[in-house]
Short mmCIF file of C-alpha atoms in Angstrom, two decimals:
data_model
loop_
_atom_site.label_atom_id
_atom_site.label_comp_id
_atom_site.label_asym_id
_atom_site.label_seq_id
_atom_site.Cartn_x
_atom_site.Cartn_y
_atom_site.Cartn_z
CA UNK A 582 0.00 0.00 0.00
CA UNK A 583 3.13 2.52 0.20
CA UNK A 584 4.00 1.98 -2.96
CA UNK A 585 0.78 2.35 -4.20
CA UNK A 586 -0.18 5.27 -2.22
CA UNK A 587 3.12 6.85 -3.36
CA UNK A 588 2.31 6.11 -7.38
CA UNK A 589 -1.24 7.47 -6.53
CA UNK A 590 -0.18 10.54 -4.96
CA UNK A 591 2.05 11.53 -8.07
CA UNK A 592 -0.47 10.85 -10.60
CA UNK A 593 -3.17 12.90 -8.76
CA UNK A 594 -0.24 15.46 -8.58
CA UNK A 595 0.30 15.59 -12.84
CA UNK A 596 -3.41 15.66 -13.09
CA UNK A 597 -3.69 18.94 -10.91
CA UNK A 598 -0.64 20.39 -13.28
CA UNK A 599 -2.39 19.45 -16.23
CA UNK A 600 -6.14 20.42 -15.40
CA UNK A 601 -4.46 24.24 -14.16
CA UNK A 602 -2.70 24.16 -17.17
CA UNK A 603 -5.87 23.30 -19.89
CA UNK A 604 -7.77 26.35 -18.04
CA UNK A 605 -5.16 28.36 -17.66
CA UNK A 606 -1.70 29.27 -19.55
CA UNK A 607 -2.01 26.00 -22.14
CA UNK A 608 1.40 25.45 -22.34
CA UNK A 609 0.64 21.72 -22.98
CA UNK A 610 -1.32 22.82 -25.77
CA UNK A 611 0.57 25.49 -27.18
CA UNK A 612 4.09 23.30 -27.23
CA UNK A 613 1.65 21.18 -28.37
CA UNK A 614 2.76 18.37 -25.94
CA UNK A 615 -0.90 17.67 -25.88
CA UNK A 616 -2.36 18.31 -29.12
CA UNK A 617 -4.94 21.55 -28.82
CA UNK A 618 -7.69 19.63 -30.85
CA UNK A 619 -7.71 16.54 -28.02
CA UNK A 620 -8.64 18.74 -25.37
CA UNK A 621 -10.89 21.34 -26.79
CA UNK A 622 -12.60 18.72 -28.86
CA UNK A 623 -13.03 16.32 -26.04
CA UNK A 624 -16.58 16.01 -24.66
CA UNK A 625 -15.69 16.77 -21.10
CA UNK A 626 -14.03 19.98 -21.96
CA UNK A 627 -16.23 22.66 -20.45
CA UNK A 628 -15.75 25.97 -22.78
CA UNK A 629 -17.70 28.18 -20.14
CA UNK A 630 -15.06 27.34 -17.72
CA UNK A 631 -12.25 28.31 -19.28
CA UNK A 632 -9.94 30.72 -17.88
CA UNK A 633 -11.51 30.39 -14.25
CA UNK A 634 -9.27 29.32 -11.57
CA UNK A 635 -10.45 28.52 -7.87
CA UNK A 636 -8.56 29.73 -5.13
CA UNK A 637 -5.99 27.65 -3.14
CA UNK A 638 -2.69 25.55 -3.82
CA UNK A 639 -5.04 23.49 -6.38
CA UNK A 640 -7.06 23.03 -9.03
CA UNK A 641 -8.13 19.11 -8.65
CA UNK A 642 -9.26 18.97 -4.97
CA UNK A 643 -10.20 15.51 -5.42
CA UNK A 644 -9.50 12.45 -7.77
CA UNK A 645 -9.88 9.07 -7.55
CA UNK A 646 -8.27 5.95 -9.73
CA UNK A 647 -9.44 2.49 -9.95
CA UNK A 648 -7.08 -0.41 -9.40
CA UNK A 649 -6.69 -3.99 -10.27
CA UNK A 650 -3.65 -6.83 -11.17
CA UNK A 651 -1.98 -7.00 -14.56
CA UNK A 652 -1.37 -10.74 -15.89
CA UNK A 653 1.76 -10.21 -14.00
CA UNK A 654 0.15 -9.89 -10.83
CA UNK A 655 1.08 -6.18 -10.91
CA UNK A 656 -1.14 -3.43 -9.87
CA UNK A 657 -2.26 -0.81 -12.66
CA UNK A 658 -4.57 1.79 -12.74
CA UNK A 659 -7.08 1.03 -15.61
CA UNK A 660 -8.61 4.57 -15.35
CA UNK A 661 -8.72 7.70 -13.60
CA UNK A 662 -11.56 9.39 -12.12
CA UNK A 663 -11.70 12.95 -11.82
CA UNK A 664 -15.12 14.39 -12.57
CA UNK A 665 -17.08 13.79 -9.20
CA UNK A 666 -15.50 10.64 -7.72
CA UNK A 667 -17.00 8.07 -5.13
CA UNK A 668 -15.52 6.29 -2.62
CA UNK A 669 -14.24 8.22 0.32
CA UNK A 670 -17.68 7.81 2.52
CA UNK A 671 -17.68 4.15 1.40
CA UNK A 672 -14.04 3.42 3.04
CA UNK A 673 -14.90 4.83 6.22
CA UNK A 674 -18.66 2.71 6.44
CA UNK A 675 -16.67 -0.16 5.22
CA UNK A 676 -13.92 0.52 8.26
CA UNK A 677 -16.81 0.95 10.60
CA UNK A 678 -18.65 -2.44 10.19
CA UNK A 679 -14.84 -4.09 9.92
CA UNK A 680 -14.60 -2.31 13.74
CA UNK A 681 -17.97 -3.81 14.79
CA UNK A 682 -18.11 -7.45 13.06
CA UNK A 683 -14.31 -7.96 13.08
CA UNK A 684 -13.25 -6.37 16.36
CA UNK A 685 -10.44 -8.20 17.77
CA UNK A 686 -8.85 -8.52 14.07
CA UNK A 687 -9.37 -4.82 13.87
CA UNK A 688 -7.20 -4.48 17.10
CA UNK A 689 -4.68 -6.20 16.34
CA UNK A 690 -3.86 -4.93 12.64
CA UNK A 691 -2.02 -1.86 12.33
CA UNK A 692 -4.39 0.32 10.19
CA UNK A 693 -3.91 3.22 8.64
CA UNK A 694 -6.04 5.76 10.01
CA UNK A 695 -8.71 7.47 8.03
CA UNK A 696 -9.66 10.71 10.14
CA UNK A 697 -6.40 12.16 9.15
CA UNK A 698 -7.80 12.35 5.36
CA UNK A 699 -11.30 13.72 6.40
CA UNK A 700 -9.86 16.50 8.15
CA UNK A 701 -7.49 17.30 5.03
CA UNK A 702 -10.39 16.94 3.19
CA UNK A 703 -12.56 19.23 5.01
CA UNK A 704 -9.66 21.87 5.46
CA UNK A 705 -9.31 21.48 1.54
CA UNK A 706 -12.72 22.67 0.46
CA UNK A 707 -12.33 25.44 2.90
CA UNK A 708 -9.18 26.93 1.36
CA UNK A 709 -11.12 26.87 -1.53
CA UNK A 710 -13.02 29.55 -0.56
CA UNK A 711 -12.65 32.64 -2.56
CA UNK A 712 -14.46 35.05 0.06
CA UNK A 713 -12.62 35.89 3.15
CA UNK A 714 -15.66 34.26 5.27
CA UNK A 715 -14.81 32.42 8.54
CA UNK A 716 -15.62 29.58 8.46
CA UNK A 717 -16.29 29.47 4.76
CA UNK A 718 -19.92 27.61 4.07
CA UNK A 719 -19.21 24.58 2.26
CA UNK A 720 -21.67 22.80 0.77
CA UNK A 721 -22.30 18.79 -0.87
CA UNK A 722 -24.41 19.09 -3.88
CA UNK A 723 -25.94 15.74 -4.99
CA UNK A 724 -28.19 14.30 -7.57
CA UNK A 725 -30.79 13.37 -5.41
CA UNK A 726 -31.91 9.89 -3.44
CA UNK A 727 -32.10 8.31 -6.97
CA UNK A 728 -28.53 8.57 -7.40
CA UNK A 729 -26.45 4.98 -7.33
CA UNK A 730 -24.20 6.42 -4.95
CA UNK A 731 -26.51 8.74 -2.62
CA UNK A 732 -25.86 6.37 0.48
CA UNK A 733 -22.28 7.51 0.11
CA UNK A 734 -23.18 11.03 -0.37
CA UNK A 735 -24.85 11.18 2.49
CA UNK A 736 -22.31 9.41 4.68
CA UNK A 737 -19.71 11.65 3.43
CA UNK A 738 -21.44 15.13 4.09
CA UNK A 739 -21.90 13.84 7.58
CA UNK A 740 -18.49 13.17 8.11
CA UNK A 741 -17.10 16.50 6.58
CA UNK A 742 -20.00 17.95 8.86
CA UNK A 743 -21.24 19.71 5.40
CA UNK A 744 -24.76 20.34 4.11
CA UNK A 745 -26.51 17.95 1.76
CA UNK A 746 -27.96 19.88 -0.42
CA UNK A 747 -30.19 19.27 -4.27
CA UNK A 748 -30.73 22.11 -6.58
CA UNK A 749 -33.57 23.10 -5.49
CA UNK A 750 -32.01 24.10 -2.18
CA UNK A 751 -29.55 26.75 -3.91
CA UNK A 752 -30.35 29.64 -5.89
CA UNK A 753 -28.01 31.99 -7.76
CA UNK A 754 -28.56 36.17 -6.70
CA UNK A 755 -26.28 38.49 -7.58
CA UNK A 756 -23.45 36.24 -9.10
CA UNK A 757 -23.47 34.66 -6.07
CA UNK A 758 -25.18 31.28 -5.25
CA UNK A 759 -27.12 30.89 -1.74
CA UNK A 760 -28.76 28.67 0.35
CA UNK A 761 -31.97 28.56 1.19
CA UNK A 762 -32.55 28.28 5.32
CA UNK A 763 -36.21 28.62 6.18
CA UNK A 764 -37.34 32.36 5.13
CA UNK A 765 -33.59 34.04 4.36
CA UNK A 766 -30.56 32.95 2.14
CA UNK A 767 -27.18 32.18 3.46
CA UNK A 768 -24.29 32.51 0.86
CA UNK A 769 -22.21 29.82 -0.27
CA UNK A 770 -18.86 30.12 -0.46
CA UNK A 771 -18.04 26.47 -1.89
CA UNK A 772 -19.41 23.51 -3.52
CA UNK A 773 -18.54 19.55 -3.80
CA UNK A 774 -20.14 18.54 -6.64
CA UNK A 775 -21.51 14.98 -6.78
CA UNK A 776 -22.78 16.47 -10.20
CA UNK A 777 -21.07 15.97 -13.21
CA UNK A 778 -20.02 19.53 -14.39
CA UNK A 779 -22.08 19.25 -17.74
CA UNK A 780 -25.45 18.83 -15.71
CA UNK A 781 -24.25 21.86 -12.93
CA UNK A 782 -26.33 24.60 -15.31
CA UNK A 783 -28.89 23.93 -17.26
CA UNK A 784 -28.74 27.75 -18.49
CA UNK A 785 -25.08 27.58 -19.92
CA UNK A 786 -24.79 23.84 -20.35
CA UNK A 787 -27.07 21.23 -20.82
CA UNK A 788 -30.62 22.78 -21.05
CA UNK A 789 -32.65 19.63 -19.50
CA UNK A 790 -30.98 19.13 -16.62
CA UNK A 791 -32.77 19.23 -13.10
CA UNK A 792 -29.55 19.00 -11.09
CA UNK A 793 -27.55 21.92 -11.43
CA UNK A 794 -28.15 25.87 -10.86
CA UNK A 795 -29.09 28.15 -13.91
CA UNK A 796 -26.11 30.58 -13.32
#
């Protein structure tokens, strides 16, 4: 697992470097390392995005990759995930039960512990913030119960100690978006998308989609 935590680390390192780069300065492009017409023609290149930088040390806050054996035996990664990843509430429900129906093995083995990440996590999204807010409000938005992962969702917003919120709980005012609490608005400062970005605005992207905010 060092190894391959190690390995993982790097790659989710170039895949920061290369996302700031495609939105930003395009050196990749322009030394044409990557050629322009792969990106800007690819499907999950979002136009309306470009140019827009979040605050913080990155771009990629997240990314996941899954892994399996080669005919070697070797581990490789047979794809990476970037878009609006699962998996981190799963781990910790899956360490939980392990605790519960496995306790004396769960003793005994020296884990790596998870509450470390969370807490990165959590301080992640909040350095994200691009108002000077304290705290910043931070804020999971999700597809709804009828998503295939909304378990996980769920889990995960409770363990960041963030909001769960659909699109019908956000509205956008003033180039800002808020929340809706009872009879006022509270701003958001940050979102975790458990959308995928082309559904996030049915006014500049895809027209029939209920999950996003027009704006």
């Amino acid at each position: 697992w060092q190894a391959l935590e190690t390995g993982l680390r790097q790659r989710a390192n170039l895949l920061d470097l290369v996302l700031t780069d495609v939105y930003g300065e395009r050196n990749l492009m322009r030394r044409r390392v990557i050629p322009p017409e792969v990106i800007l023609g690819h499907d999950g290149y979002i136009r309306q995005t470009d140019g827009i930088g979040a605050p913080g040390r990155r771009q990629l806050v997240v990314a996941a990759a899954d892994l399996g054996r080669d005919a070697t035996g070797q581990w490789t990664v047979s794809s990476d995930r970037t878009q609006a990843p699962s998996g981190r509430g799963y781990v910790m429900a899956t360490r939980r039960i392990i605790s519960r129906v496995m306790a004396g093995l769960h003793r005994s083995t020296p884990l790596a512990r998870l509450r470390g990440f969370f807490q990165t996590f959590s301080a992640s999204l909040q350095d994200a913030s691009p108002t000077a807010t304290e705290p910043p409000r931070v804020v999971l938005l999700t597809p709804g119960p009828g998503s295939e992962t909304a378990f996980e969702q769920a889990y995960l917003a409770t363990l960041l100690g963030f909001p769960l919120v659909e699109a019908d709980d956000l509205v956008m005012q003033k180039g800002k978006v808020w929340l809706r609490a009872g009879d006022r608005l509270e701003q958001v400062d940050v979102i975790l998308r458990r959308v995928d970005a082309a559904y996030s605005d049915p006014l500049e992207l895809r027209g029939d989609s209920q999950l996003g905010i027009p704006g």
